[in-house]
Every structure is written in C-alpha cells, then in structure tokens.
C-alpha cells in the first residue's frame, strides 16, 4: 500500500472515532496540535488500528504513536 | 476483538453524543455510576442504548477511586445529584491489585472481606430506598495452581468465584439489589476477547475499550426492566419457525420437530420459548395457514413441546400479519410495544416492522441453529425473579377470552356484570403482596393515573407509615376464575385531604366496576376518618389516555388542567357512592 493511501486510511479512521465531522484531520495532525486527540481517543485509536490491520501494538509503542506520520511509519513497518 | 462490537461501539458513542446534546425528558432516570475503573464513553453509549427503548437518564459518574469517599461524605456531589439508581461498578483488576498486596493467610478470606466492604458502600444507599446494581467479576488468566486453582482458597481464581457467589446470593435476597452479570458477558465473548491489558495499564479501562458497549447495553436492559419496560407477549409464526417444513404441504408426519437432525433445532427453540412462557410471557400464534391445518401438530404431533393450551391467542388465516398482530394486541389489551414477533421469513418481518414500528422484530439469522443464542443475546426478557401471578397470567388471559364471548349473550351490561358474580378483596399493603404490588405498578401503563412506579422498598415505607399513607391492594375473582392482585391505590394523608398518589389497575379487569367499588371503599374510609376532600391527579404519559377523564366519571370536580396533567377534587360528604355490582370484602369483615 502506498504511503498516501495509508495516510488517507488513518485519517479516515480517526475521523470515524471523532464525534464531529467538522473537525479537520490531515496528514500533519498530531496529538499535541489536534485538541480532540485526547488520551481516550488515543486508546480508541490503538484498539482500532489493532483491529483494522490485524496487528498487536505494544504498550511501549502505543504511547509513541501520537501523530499521523508516526502511525503511518509504524503500520508500514509492521504490515 | 469482535468486529460487530467495535462497529456498535462507534455507532452508539457517536449517536449518544448527539442525544446528550439535547435536553433530557422530565421522566429521566437518575443514575449514579460509582466505578473503581474507567468505562470509555459510558454516558454516550448508554444514552443511545436507552433512547432505543424510549428512555433517557441523567447520569452522574464518580471519578474512579473516589466513590468510597463520595458515599461516606453526605455533602458530596453524589448526594447532591440524588440518584434513584446506583450502579456500583467494580472490576476484577482492582480486586487483583488489592489481592496481591495481601499475605497468604489474608488471601484465604479476601473475597469475604472485600464483599463486606462492598456491602458497607451500598447499604446506606439501599436503606434510603435506592435501587442498587452490583456486578459479577470475570475470571482472570492468572491461575497459578493451574486447573486446581478454583480449589485453592488463597488463589485469585477461588476468591473471584467466592466473591461472585456472595454477590449473587445477596442480590437474590434483597429486592433493592439488581445484578449485572459481567462475568457472563465476558465469558460469552471469551476472556481473550474481553481483556486488553494495555488499556488497563494506560487508562484503567479493565476490558477491551470497545467492550464498553456490552456493559452499557446490559445496563440499559436492567434500567428498562426497573422502569417497567417489559415485553409481555411473543407472537410466533408456525411453518419453518416452530417446526421445519410446511404443515399444509408436508403433513403432520412430514414436518420436522423432535429427536434426530434438524428436528432437534426446532425442539430446542420450542423449549427455549416455553421456558420464557413459564416465567410469565404470553405466547400467541400468527400464521398464514388454514386454521384446521395449523392446529394439527399441536394436537397430534408427539414431539411438540409448546401445546395449544400455552397459546393465549391463535390466529391462522391469510390476512397480513401486521393486521393480525394489531388484533391480538386489542383482544389482550396489551400495547403493541410489549410484543415480540418471531418469524423465519424476512418478508413477513419487514411487513410487520414497517406497519407496526413499536413491535420488536428480531432479524433472526438465516441459520436457525443460531436462533436461541441470537435471541438470548438480545436480552429481551430481562425481569427480576417471578411471582405466583406470573405463572397464572396466561390462564387469566384465556379466561378473559371466554368472558368476552359470554358478554355478547346478555342484553345489557349490568345484567352481564351481575351474572359474573364478581368478588373483590381490599387489603392494606401487606408484606406478602409487596412483590406483586411493585410488579403491577411497573407493568401497568394504560390504567395508571400518575405512573409513580413504586418499588418494593417504597411499598414497605407505606406499610411502616400507616399514619401518613393508605396503601390498598385489590384482589378479584369471578365465576370464570381468579384474577389475583389487579389494582393498587396509594394515598397520602394531608390534614383534611386524602391525596391519591398512585392508582393503577390491570387492564384485564376494565369495565367491571372495579374502580367504582374501590372509590366506594375510599369514600367510606374518608367519612369514617373525617377526611373531607379526596384529591386525585392525572399525569399524562404516551399510554394512559384511557384514564384521562376517570376522576370526572367518578364524580370529582376538575380544579386545574394543563397540557400534561389535571387535578381533581371530590367533596366526600356531598358525593353519592358510585354504583357497581361487586361483592366487596374489607379487611375486617
């Protein structure tokens, strides 16, 4: 899968978890910039990534995946 | 993690958020959730699950870890919120952390001492008449004695088992307590799908975050049952639902039910339905068939488990099923929203769903070997234990059908009522009747003036305060049979007035003169106790239009009226005693 396609998928996944469709998520979004990306969203996000890509993300990795780019890197490396 | 759970989680948490943005209805439940852990999006998901049952709740969640203090501190936000229902939501991991901090000998009796702590938390709340929900605890994959773990007293496994037994036996013996069987919910998913330890370490969520939806759904089922939202009648299709094959084509020897192969699927299904029937849910048949054919298996197939006498209303014709179900609802005097319709045919289901959106129509899986577990998962028949009247209900409804036939034979209604030879017994609230009284108040929707939903605890409060309250329960029988306890009146004494706080009646006994006989009793009571006025109020709900003008017909004068209520008064000394044809027995007679 191309990096672009994967980025789109991750954005779509986060948007699916957010309660508000108006919130703009982009390839450069990070947890520290995007207000709605709180600790609960992080938990939901990790669980959703595990489900969607049939992977197990370690506790250690989970806390590092706090930007779209970091997630894309991780998924590409572990698919 | 199971796919449908994660999508259900997303669906409900999003939908619930929108629901929570709107103001809650005035009839909302007040629920406090006291947790030793975090449940993600609990309020949103619960709001969405409740909305599907036309319910809403104001929810107060304690911060995890502070609930003990909140219960002890009478000035805490918990008491300020003043909940009706408290869910004490505890998890195995928090138990485990405490467990590991103990010495070997302390571990031996940890379940017992932990349960004492739990009891200490909810008892002050239960004593105030609050409803308390407790949960069971899932096992954890930490069996250091292997298979023998449950046998070793100081193992985690044995402690969790004992704790569950303590919780269950307490709930069984205390009517203010309700059980949320998290232990079962987790085992249905499998512990491998239930737990997600990462979420515990990161956020004190004790299960896979998406499993919050399973917990919220079960919680909403309990709340609905506490609120008296109960399904009361299952309407069954016959061909390929109750048995395999088509009776009109295959004949009684050709249909499949009973030992061997596919027949066992239908036997199991019938057993399951029959057990639901035995706990008080009515069964009706609605089948596209010639009536004569439809009844053959009931009378002559040796392996039919559901018998014709289990069926309160049997309709086999070629009319569309929605019209038939509407007919069943009318003849049983039960609202359409207390019906479930089971049919293997998706077209029939769609027709009923479309025409009667209030009826619950489960989308049965194509593979009928999955029907029982599918239905069970929907948790449609949540209720709390059962009373003797549950066992008799079906019989009573059938007697009603005979009465309706008898009615046509008499020239006028009075003649008919006299011929019924109706006997009534009026009693003050008594401990033995409390379960049935509370149940009647939960179930009655149509003939219910103020829909107060007194709990068993409330009824006991009435019993214990005879100076302030007059609680009456009414039993009825006639020549066709015994109706059991059919009506409840609860009044408050207010100096010169008697205020009717609640008046509810089972719709099975409408138009018999029961309300007249009860008011004769109340008028006499007032006269004997020098009470000059009786006041009654009607609080409108979507279902109780039936009694909107009741007080007027009983001679009350309307004092006030708004969109949603009306207040009435009767001057006891001036009024005439209403006419009826019932032989009334009073407690002292």
XYZ file of C-alpha atoms in Angstrom:
668
model
C 0.000 0.000 0.000
C 1.318 3.477 -0.863
C 2.106 5.930 1.880
C -0.566 8.293 0.547
C -3.266 5.633 0.609
C -2.271 4.543 4.113
C -2.303 8.160 5.328
C -5.826 8.554 3.940
C -6.945 5.387 5.707
C -5.589 6.540 9.050
C -7.220 9.964 8.668
C -10.494 8.276 7.848
C -10.153 6.028 10.880
C -9.563 8.954 13.233
C -12.424 10.884 11.717
C -14.637 7.856 12.305
C -13.765 7.992 16.002
C -14.308 11.716 16.397
C -17.815 12.720 17.266
C -17.771 15.737 15.000
C -17.434 15.515 11.219
C -16.410 19.174 11.055
C -13.031 18.532 12.689
C -10.232 18.736 10.127
C -7.720 15.907 10.312
C -4.765 15.942 7.910
C -1.557 14.082 7.278
C 0.284 16.506 9.524
C -2.104 16.172 12.503
C -0.584 15.259 15.844
C -1.991 14.678 19.282
C -0.455 17.862 20.593
C -1.978 20.036 17.847
C -5.401 18.435 17.467
C -7.401 19.298 20.550
C -9.804 16.373 20.228
C -6.925 13.874 20.119
C -7.017 13.208 23.845
C -5.971 10.214 25.889
C -9.302 8.475 25.359
C -9.071 8.928 21.601
C -5.538 7.539 21.761
C -6.834 4.375 23.447
C -9.618 4.013 20.883
C -7.191 4.683 18.074
C -4.746 1.981 19.168
C -7.611 -0.518 19.553
C -8.932 0.422 16.112
C -5.515 0.122 14.441
C -5.039 -3.303 16.005
C -8.380 -4.360 14.630
C -8.105 -2.845 11.170
C -4.585 -4.084 10.420
C -4.720 -7.286 12.484
C -1.639 -6.293 14.456
C -0.749 -6.082 18.123
C 0.726 -2.787 19.204
C 2.881 -2.997 22.313
C 2.244 -0.760 25.297
C 5.578 0.855 24.639
C 4.807 1.659 21.001
C 1.259 2.727 21.764
C 2.312 5.830 23.623
C 4.648 6.898 20.793
C 2.008 6.775 18.085
C 0.858 10.319 18.643
C 0.967 11.714 15.117
C -0.458 10.582 11.793
C 3.047 10.295 10.357
C 4.289 8.158 13.272
C 1.304 5.844 12.816
C 1.885 5.565 9.068
C 5.557 4.733 9.693
C 4.631 2.120 12.243
C 1.972 0.444 10.118
C 4.255 0.382 7.065
C 6.988 -1.237 9.078
C 4.706 -3.819 10.684
C 2.235 -4.820 7.987
C -11.921 -8.273 19.371
C -15.147 -8.915 17.535
C -16.000 -6.816 14.505
C -19.661 -6.162 15.310
C -18.754 -4.939 18.786
C -16.311 -2.324 17.540
C -18.782 -1.015 14.981
C -21.553 -0.986 17.588
C -19.231 0.952 19.914
C -18.569 3.600 17.278
C -22.224 3.786 16.314
C -23.552 4.203 19.849
C -20.859 6.549 21.123
C -21.379 8.906 18.185
C -25.170 8.708 18.289
C -25.222 9.076 22.081
C -23.131 12.211 21.921
C -25.817 13.813 19.753
C -28.565 12.627 22.115
C -26.747 14.057 25.129
C -26.509 17.428 23.399
C -30.317 17.666 23.615
C -32.081 18.282 26.945
C -33.300 15.163 28.734
C -37.039 14.474 29.159
C -38.684 15.203 32.501
C -39.211 11.493 33.058
C -35.462 10.690 33.006
C -33.945 8.138 35.314
C -31.328 9.425 37.707
C -28.406 7.031 37.638
C -25.122 7.323 39.511
C -22.250 5.125 38.394
C -19.612 4.563 41.059
C -16.612 2.868 39.491
C -13.192 1.672 40.520
C -12.113 1.953 36.882
C -12.839 3.851 33.662
C -15.550 2.909 31.164
C -14.907 4.713 27.892
C -17.820 6.787 26.563
C -20.222 5.216 29.044
C -22.613 8.156 29.104
C -22.892 8.484 25.336
C -23.285 4.781 24.685
C -25.802 4.366 27.482
C -27.821 7.338 26.230
C -28.009 5.771 22.799
C -28.988 2.309 24.118
C -31.667 3.853 26.338
C -33.002 6.004 23.536
C -33.706 2.831 21.562
C -36.031 1.846 24.398
C -37.615 5.330 24.543
C -35.858 6.006 27.837
C -33.383 8.596 28.990
C -31.203 9.073 32.033
C -29.349 11.784 33.844
C -26.051 10.108 34.662
C -23.583 11.007 37.357
C -20.176 9.316 37.183
C -17.804 9.444 40.116
C -14.124 9.796 39.359
C -12.651 6.353 39.631
C -11.209 5.663 43.009
C -13.211 8.316 44.852
C -16.521 6.528 45.162
C -15.981 5.295 48.748
C -15.384 8.851 49.928
C -18.377 10.157 47.996
C -20.655 7.637 49.639
C -19.388 8.472 53.122
C -19.464 12.230 52.644
C -23.111 13.305 52.821
C -22.243 16.665 51.247
C -20.594 15.100 48.184
C -21.650 15.609 44.573
C -23.224 12.152 44.705
C -25.788 13.156 47.312
C -26.350 16.481 45.634
C -27.160 14.611 42.427
C -29.666 12.481 44.378
C -29.819 9.365 42.177
C -32.675 6.835 42.129
C -30.402 4.071 40.964
C -26.759 3.463 41.773
C -24.525 1.163 39.788
C -21.563 0.081 41.884
C -19.290 -0.809 39.008
C -16.298 -2.833 40.192
C -13.727 -4.789 38.217
C -11.534 -7.855 38.648
C -8.277 -5.953 38.120
C -8.829 -3.579 41.026
C -9.673 -6.624 43.114
C -6.499 -8.281 41.869
C -4.312 -5.345 42.890
C -5.634 -5.499 46.419
C -5.333 -9.274 46.433
C -1.618 -9.212 45.573
C -0.865 -6.845 48.427
C -2.015 -9.420 50.992
C -0.261 -12.163 52.923
C -1.046 -15.782 52.088
C -3.371 -16.158 55.039
C -5.201 -12.908 54.305
C -5.703 -14.068 50.724
C -7.627 -17.038 52.070
C -10.554 -14.874 53.119
C -10.143 -11.878 50.858
C -13.372 -12.393 48.880
C -15.336 -12.311 52.122
C -13.685 -9.186 53.497
C -13.902 -7.413 50.131
C -17.586 -8.244 49.940
C -18.057 -6.767 53.386
C -16.536 -3.555 52.047
C -18.931 -3.587 49.105
C -21.848 -4.142 51.463
C -20.662 -1.227 53.556
C -20.714 1.025 50.500
C -24.161 0.254 49.162
C -26.090 -0.448 52.387
C -26.570 3.202 53.434
C -27.843 3.928 49.906
C -30.102 0.862 49.783
C -31.518 1.801 53.182
C -32.721 5.070 51.654
C -34.765 3.033 49.201
C -32.356 3.489 46.285
C -32.041 0.706 43.758
C -28.525 -0.702 43.643
C -26.935 -2.561 40.747
C -23.999 -4.845 41.536
C -21.906 -6.780 39.040
C -20.195 -10.141 38.958
C -16.467 -10.396 38.297
C -14.874 -12.116 35.293
C -12.140 -14.639 35.919
C -8.580 -13.570 35.116
C -5.911 -15.605 33.373
C -3.720 -15.890 36.447
C -4.242 -19.428 37.658
C -1.024 -20.141 39.447
C -2.316 -23.517 40.604
C -3.405 -24.397 37.068
C -6.570 -26.475 36.832
C -6.658 -26.847 40.597
C -6.858 -23.060 41.143
C -10.578 -22.865 41.965
C -9.990 -25.454 44.711
C -7.253 -23.476 46.443
C -8.721 -20.974 48.895
C -5.950 -18.401 48.623
C -5.876 -18.360 44.816
C -7.190 -15.405 42.824
C -9.441 -17.792 40.957
C -11.112 -19.148 44.098
C -11.516 -15.645 45.515
C -13.251 -14.379 42.365
C -15.594 -17.379 42.358
C -16.483 -16.864 46.010
C -16.949 -13.152 45.532
C -19.379 -13.842 42.685
C -21.358 -16.281 44.826
C -21.591 -13.697 47.611
C -22.800 -11.011 45.205
C -25.374 -13.342 43.660
C -26.802 -14.565 46.935
C -27.072 -11.017 48.250
C -28.916 -9.819 45.163
C -31.227 -12.820 45.427
C -32.222 -11.975 48.977
C -32.537 -8.177 48.749
C -35.251 -6.736 46.488
C -33.492 -3.373 46.181
C -30.465 -5.029 44.558
C -30.099 -5.894 40.889
C -27.431 -7.954 39.152
C -25.354 -7.030 36.117
C -23.699 -10.317 35.200
C -20.417 -9.029 33.790
C -18.957 -12.479 34.454
C -21.337 -13.955 31.902
C -20.929 -11.122 29.409
C -17.171 -11.638 29.441
C -17.456 -15.386 29.058
C -19.827 -15.004 26.120
C -17.113 -13.049 24.293
C -14.364 -15.213 25.688
C -11.766 -13.823 28.046
C -9.333 -13.487 25.134
C -11.722 -11.018 23.528
C -12.745 -9.437 26.807
C -9.434 -8.304 28.218
C -6.961 -5.841 26.732
C -4.403 -5.384 29.466
C -2.753 -2.477 27.682
C -5.908 -0.409 28.235
C -5.809 -1.234 31.930
C -2.207 -0.070 32.331
C -2.694 3.008 30.174
C -6.110 4.206 31.219
C -7.568 1.940 33.925
C -10.043 0.520 31.434
C -10.460 -3.098 32.621
C -11.516 -4.608 29.297
C -11.037 -4.022 25.605
C -12.301 -0.431 25.249
C -14.966 -1.351 22.693
C -16.495 -3.847 25.133
C -17.874 -0.821 26.962
C -20.803 -1.200 24.582
C -21.624 -4.658 26.015
C -21.641 -3.272 29.524
C -23.762 -0.233 28.620
C -26.241 -2.370 26.698
C -26.726 -4.735 29.659
C -27.047 -1.756 31.985
C -29.723 -0.237 29.742
C -31.615 -3.563 29.782
C -31.682 -3.535 33.579
C -32.748 0.105 33.724
C -35.561 -0.583 31.278
C -36.752 -3.520 33.382
C -36.604 -1.420 36.568
C -38.665 1.180 34.735
C -41.225 -1.499 33.897
C -40.487 -1.677 30.186
C -41.188 -5.344 29.787
C -42.086 -7.378 26.771
C -45.202 -9.350 27.564
C -46.153 -11.392 24.522
C -44.305 -13.369 21.830
C -46.151 -13.771 18.551
C -44.929 -16.890 16.773
C -45.046 -17.896 13.155
C -45.530 -21.666 12.638
C -44.135 -23.140 9.390
C -40.319 -23.146 9.457
C -40.327 -21.258 12.738
C -41.942 -23.642 15.238
C -41.261 -26.699 13.102
C -39.335 -27.483 9.910
C -41.448 -27.671 6.760
C -44.962 -26.575 5.873
C -47.823 -28.313 7.628
C -50.246 -27.707 4.724
C -47.856 -29.350 2.240
C -45.789 -31.813 4.257
C -48.479 -33.063 6.652
C -48.038 -33.890 10.308
C -45.672 -36.805 9.537
C -43.539 -34.667 7.247
C -42.778 -31.684 9.451
C -39.568 -31.666 11.484
C -39.601 -31.366 15.233
C -38.260 -33.824 17.793
C -35.220 -36.100 18.116
C -32.784 -36.504 15.252
C -31.228 -33.974 12.906
C -32.990 -30.757 12.061
C -35.983 -31.603 14.240
C -33.798 -31.076 17.312
C -33.173 -27.473 16.329
C -36.912 -26.822 16.490
C -37.323 -28.798 19.733
C -34.605 -26.687 21.322
C -36.202 -23.493 20.044
C -39.578 -24.588 21.441
C -38.014 -25.470 24.787
C -36.435 -22.044 24.992
C -39.679 -20.250 24.130
C -41.649 -22.462 26.506
C -39.325 -21.524 29.369
C -39.835 -17.835 28.623
C -43.564 -18.546 28.658
C -43.278 -20.261 32.042
C -41.771 -17.141 33.563
C -44.872 -15.186 32.602
C -44.581 -14.101 28.963
C -47.670 -14.804 26.852
C -47.465 -16.744 23.602
C -49.631 -16.073 20.577
C -49.631 -17.646 17.125
C -49.915 -15.727 13.882
C -49.580 -17.945 10.848
C -50.596 -17.844 7.208
C -52.425 -21.142 7.204
C -55.805 -22.790 7.307
C -56.676 -22.827 10.986
C -57.527 -26.516 10.893
C -54.111 -27.412 9.440
C -52.244 -25.078 11.762
C -53.618 -26.793 14.836
C -52.878 -30.377 13.739
C -49.267 -30.512 15.059
C -50.361 -29.096 18.420
C -52.941 -31.839 18.790
C -51.297 -34.823 17.197
C -47.532 -34.433 16.782
C -45.874 -36.411 19.593
C -42.837 -34.115 19.884
C -44.437 -30.691 20.051
C -43.228 -29.007 23.243
C -45.415 -25.923 23.050
C -49.013 -27.058 23.427
C -52.207 -25.415 22.260
C -53.039 -24.511 25.874
C -49.828 -22.456 26.054
C -51.140 -20.198 23.294
C -53.290 -17.354 24.541
C -54.416 -16.252 21.101
C -54.250 -18.442 17.995
C -54.630 -16.754 14.615
C -54.235 -18.707 11.403
C -55.606 -17.012 8.298
C -54.402 -15.298 5.134
C -54.688 -11.716 6.323
C -51.451 -9.730 6.571
C -49.601 -10.301 9.821
C -49.493 -6.685 10.960
C -53.314 -6.546 10.999
C -53.436 -9.823 12.900
C -50.927 -8.625 15.480
C -52.911 -5.437 15.935
C -55.959 -7.647 16.526
C -54.068 -9.725 19.118
C -52.974 -6.552 20.868
C -56.576 -5.329 21.049
C -58.027 -8.586 22.303
C -55.362 -8.935 25.021
C -55.492 -5.242 25.904
C -51.689 -5.013 25.636
C -49.802 -2.174 23.945
C -48.002 -3.039 20.710
C -44.669 -2.107 22.268
C -44.930 -5.111 24.584
C -44.919 -7.533 21.628
C -42.114 -9.536 20.010
C -42.696 -11.110 16.625
C -40.698 -14.195 15.604
C -40.840 -15.312 12.003
C -38.259 -17.025 9.800
C -39.497 -15.124 6.755
C -37.731 -11.779 6.226
C -40.618 -10.505 4.091
C -43.166 -11.051 6.859
C -40.786 -9.443 9.343
C -40.339 -6.414 7.104
C -44.098 -6.009 6.673
C -44.701 -6.088 10.440
C -41.737 -3.827 11.174
C -42.910 -1.323 8.624
C -46.571 -1.278 9.685
C -46.018 -1.630 13.443
C -42.713 0.005 14.364
C -43.456 -0.435 18.092
C -43.292 -4.236 17.825
C -39.870 -5.787 18.446
C -38.979 -7.837 15.363
C -35.631 -9.633 15.740
C -33.789 -10.267 12.479
C -33.399 -13.999 13.053
C -30.220 -15.394 11.455
C -30.671 -17.481 8.325
C -29.160 -20.479 10.114
C -31.856 -21.475 12.591
C -29.364 -23.391 14.739
C -28.240 -19.937 15.911
C -31.677 -18.651 16.835
C -31.653 -19.408 20.541
C -28.262 -17.844 21.233
C -29.146 -14.918 18.976
C -32.389 -14.250 20.843
C -30.696 -14.695 24.177
C -28.093 -12.098 23.270
C -30.871 -9.573 22.612
C -31.788 -9.958 26.284
C -35.426 -9.160 25.548
C -36.957 -10.643 28.653
C -34.944 -9.123 31.445
C -37.015 -9.303 34.625
C -36.383 -9.864 38.275
C -37.391 -13.268 39.548
C -41.046 -14.137 39.209
C -44.220 -14.108 41.248
C -47.058 -16.639 41.520
C -49.207 -14.403 39.366
C -46.688 -14.734 36.536
C -47.454 -18.419 36.498
C -51.177 -17.806 36.326
C -51.129 -14.947 33.841
C -51.631 -16.982 30.718
C -54.595 -18.783 32.262
C -56.117 -15.462 33.256
C -55.832 -14.030 29.762
C -57.511 -17.108 28.350
C -60.365 -16.785 30.832
C -60.723 -13.221 29.585
C -61.264 -14.509 26.060
C -64.162 -16.689 27.335
C -65.620 -13.692 29.182
C -65.542 -11.607 26.021
C -67.601 -14.337 24.341
C -70.047 -14.503 27.263
C -70.594 -10.749 27.112
C -72.431 -10.963 23.808
C -75.145 -13.195 25.323
C -76.533 -10.597 27.715
C -78.949 -7.803 26.893
C -77.361 -5.121 28.994
C -74.105 -4.649 30.730
C -75.473 -4.623 34.283
C -77.130 -7.968 33.745
C -73.847 -9.302 32.497
C -71.857 -7.903 35.411
C -74.294 -9.382 37.934
C -74.018 -12.746 36.192
C -70.240 -12.676 36.592
C -70.588 -12.954 40.375
C -67.536 -10.777 40.998
C -65.863 -10.869 44.402
C -63.328 -8.314 45.490
C -60.984 -8.232 48.423
C -59.416 -4.937 49.515
C -56.383 -5.098 51.781
C -53.908 -2.622 53.130
C -50.404 -3.208 51.732
C -49.019 -6.417 53.246
C -45.525 -7.825 53.138
C -46.755 -10.921 51.267
C -48.174 -8.800 48.471
C -45.290 -6.356 48.115
C -43.587 -8.141 45.204
C -46.796 -8.299 43.178
C -47.772 -4.713 44.057
C -44.437 -3.364 42.848
C -44.659 -5.533 39.763
C -48.173 -4.324 38.920
C -47.042 -0.720 39.270
C -44.139 -1.417 36.947
C -46.223 -3.164 34.333
C -49.363 -1.014 34.218
C -49.165 1.692 31.624
C -52.684 2.330 30.393
C -54.722 2.406 33.582
C -52.185 4.325 35.605
C -53.010 7.811 36.866
C -49.618 9.101 37.957
C -47.194 6.368 36.827
C -45.236 6.544 40.051
C -43.555 3.123 39.709
C -43.220 2.462 43.447
C -40.532 -0.082 44.210
C -40.789 -2.818 46.821
C -38.836 -0.534 49.138
C -41.394 2.257 48.635
C -44.245 -0.150 49.431
C -42.597 -1.141 52.700
C -42.248 2.524 53.548
C -46.030 2.818 53.117
C -46.593 -0.212 55.346
C -44.394 1.277 58.030
C -46.082 4.699 57.995
C -49.823 3.987 58.343
C -50.391 7.460 59.780
C -49.210 9.175 56.605
C -50.150 6.684 53.907
C -53.035 4.497 52.925
C -51.885 1.786 50.538
C -54.524 -0.601 49.247
C -54.247 -3.640 47.053
C -57.223 -5.235 45.387
C -57.809 -8.877 44.510
C -60.577 -10.013 42.245
C -62.267 -13.238 41.211
C -65.393 -14.122 39.313
C -67.176 -17.247 38.184
C -64.662 -17.759 35.388
C -61.592 -17.663 37.569
C -59.206 -15.860 39.834
C -57.530 -12.678 38.583
C -55.177 -12.294 41.551
C -53.996 -8.874 42.618
C -55.266 -6.456 39.953
C -55.239 -2.966 41.341
C -53.232 -0.759 43.669
C -54.132 2.582 45.229
C -51.698 4.534 47.321
C -52.872 7.679 49.098
C -51.155 10.324 51.178
C -52.917 11.895 54.130
C -52.753 15.678 54.064
C -54.668 17.093 57.059
C -58.218 17.403 55.680
C -57.382 15.778 52.377
C -56.601 12.360 51.041
C -54.301 12.740 48.039
C -54.273 9.804 45.627
C -50.595 9.453 44.944
C -50.981 6.484 42.656
C -53.824 4.443 41.233
C -53.133 1.659 38.795
C -55.107 -1.275 37.542
C -54.533 -4.219 35.297
C -56.382 -3.670 32.027
C -57.690 -7.223 32.186
C -60.399 -6.072 34.608
C -61.562 -2.919 32.887
C -65.280 -2.167 32.759
C -66.211 -4.447 35.638
C -66.976 -1.706 38.158
C -63.681 -2.245 39.971
C -62.824 1.459 40.101
C -66.335 2.241 41.412
C -66.017 -0.365 44.143
C -62.596 0.961 45.147
C -63.943 4.510 45.393
C -66.887 3.354 47.429
C -64.318 1.958 49.825
C -62.250 5.160 49.806
C -65.288 7.379 50.343
C -66.347 5.277 53.326
C -62.816 5.392 54.661
C -62.760 9.196 54.420
C -66.121 9.502 56.106
C -65.021 7.251 58.957
C -61.800 9.235 59.375
C -63.377 12.657 58.979
C -61.472 13.493 55.849
C -63.436 15.993 53.805
C -61.779 16.014 50.420
C -60.210 13.469 48.187
C -57.810 14.811 45.594
C -56.583 12.994 42.532
C -54.225 13.914 39.774
C -53.798 12.690 36.227
C -50.270 12.862 34.813
C -50.286 12.272 31.079
C -47.962 9.689 29.505
C -47.980 8.423 25.912
C -50.087 5.470 27.081
C -52.568 6.469 29.752
C -55.110 8.433 27.756
C -57.624 5.785 28.872
C -57.893 7.322 32.350
C -57.698 10.986 31.391
C -61.299 11.593 32.466
C -61.515 8.859 35.109
C -61.877 11.186 38.079
C -64.604 13.075 36.252
C -66.639 9.911 35.749
C -66.233 9.160 39.452
C -67.798 12.500 40.391
C -64.661 14.563 41.002
C -64.576 18.246 40.047
C -61.672 19.458 37.918
C -59.620 22.104 39.742
C -56.800 22.692 37.265
C -55.760 21.469 33.874
C -52.574 21.768 31.828
C -51.243 20.091 28.672
C -49.850 17.215 30.641
C -51.868 16.963 33.831
C -55.130 17.667 35.586
C -56.043 17.993 39.254
C -59.380 16.833 40.634
C -61.254 17.039 43.905
C -64.162 15.200 45.463
C -66.110 16.558 48.388
C -66.578 13.365 50.363
C -69.605 14.324 52.406
C -71.713 15.540 49.460
C -70.943 12.868 46.946
C -73.020 9.853 46.027
C -71.415 6.468 46.352
C -70.803 5.053 42.858
C -72.846 2.067 41.668
C -71.291 -1.318 40.984
C -72.115 -4.997 41.105
C -69.190 -6.344 43.049
C -69.255 -8.115 46.399
C -66.566 -6.340 48.382
C -64.816 -7.923 51.304
C -62.994 -5.489 53.562
C -60.021 -6.468 55.725
C -62.062 -6.539 58.917
C -65.078 -8.408 57.530
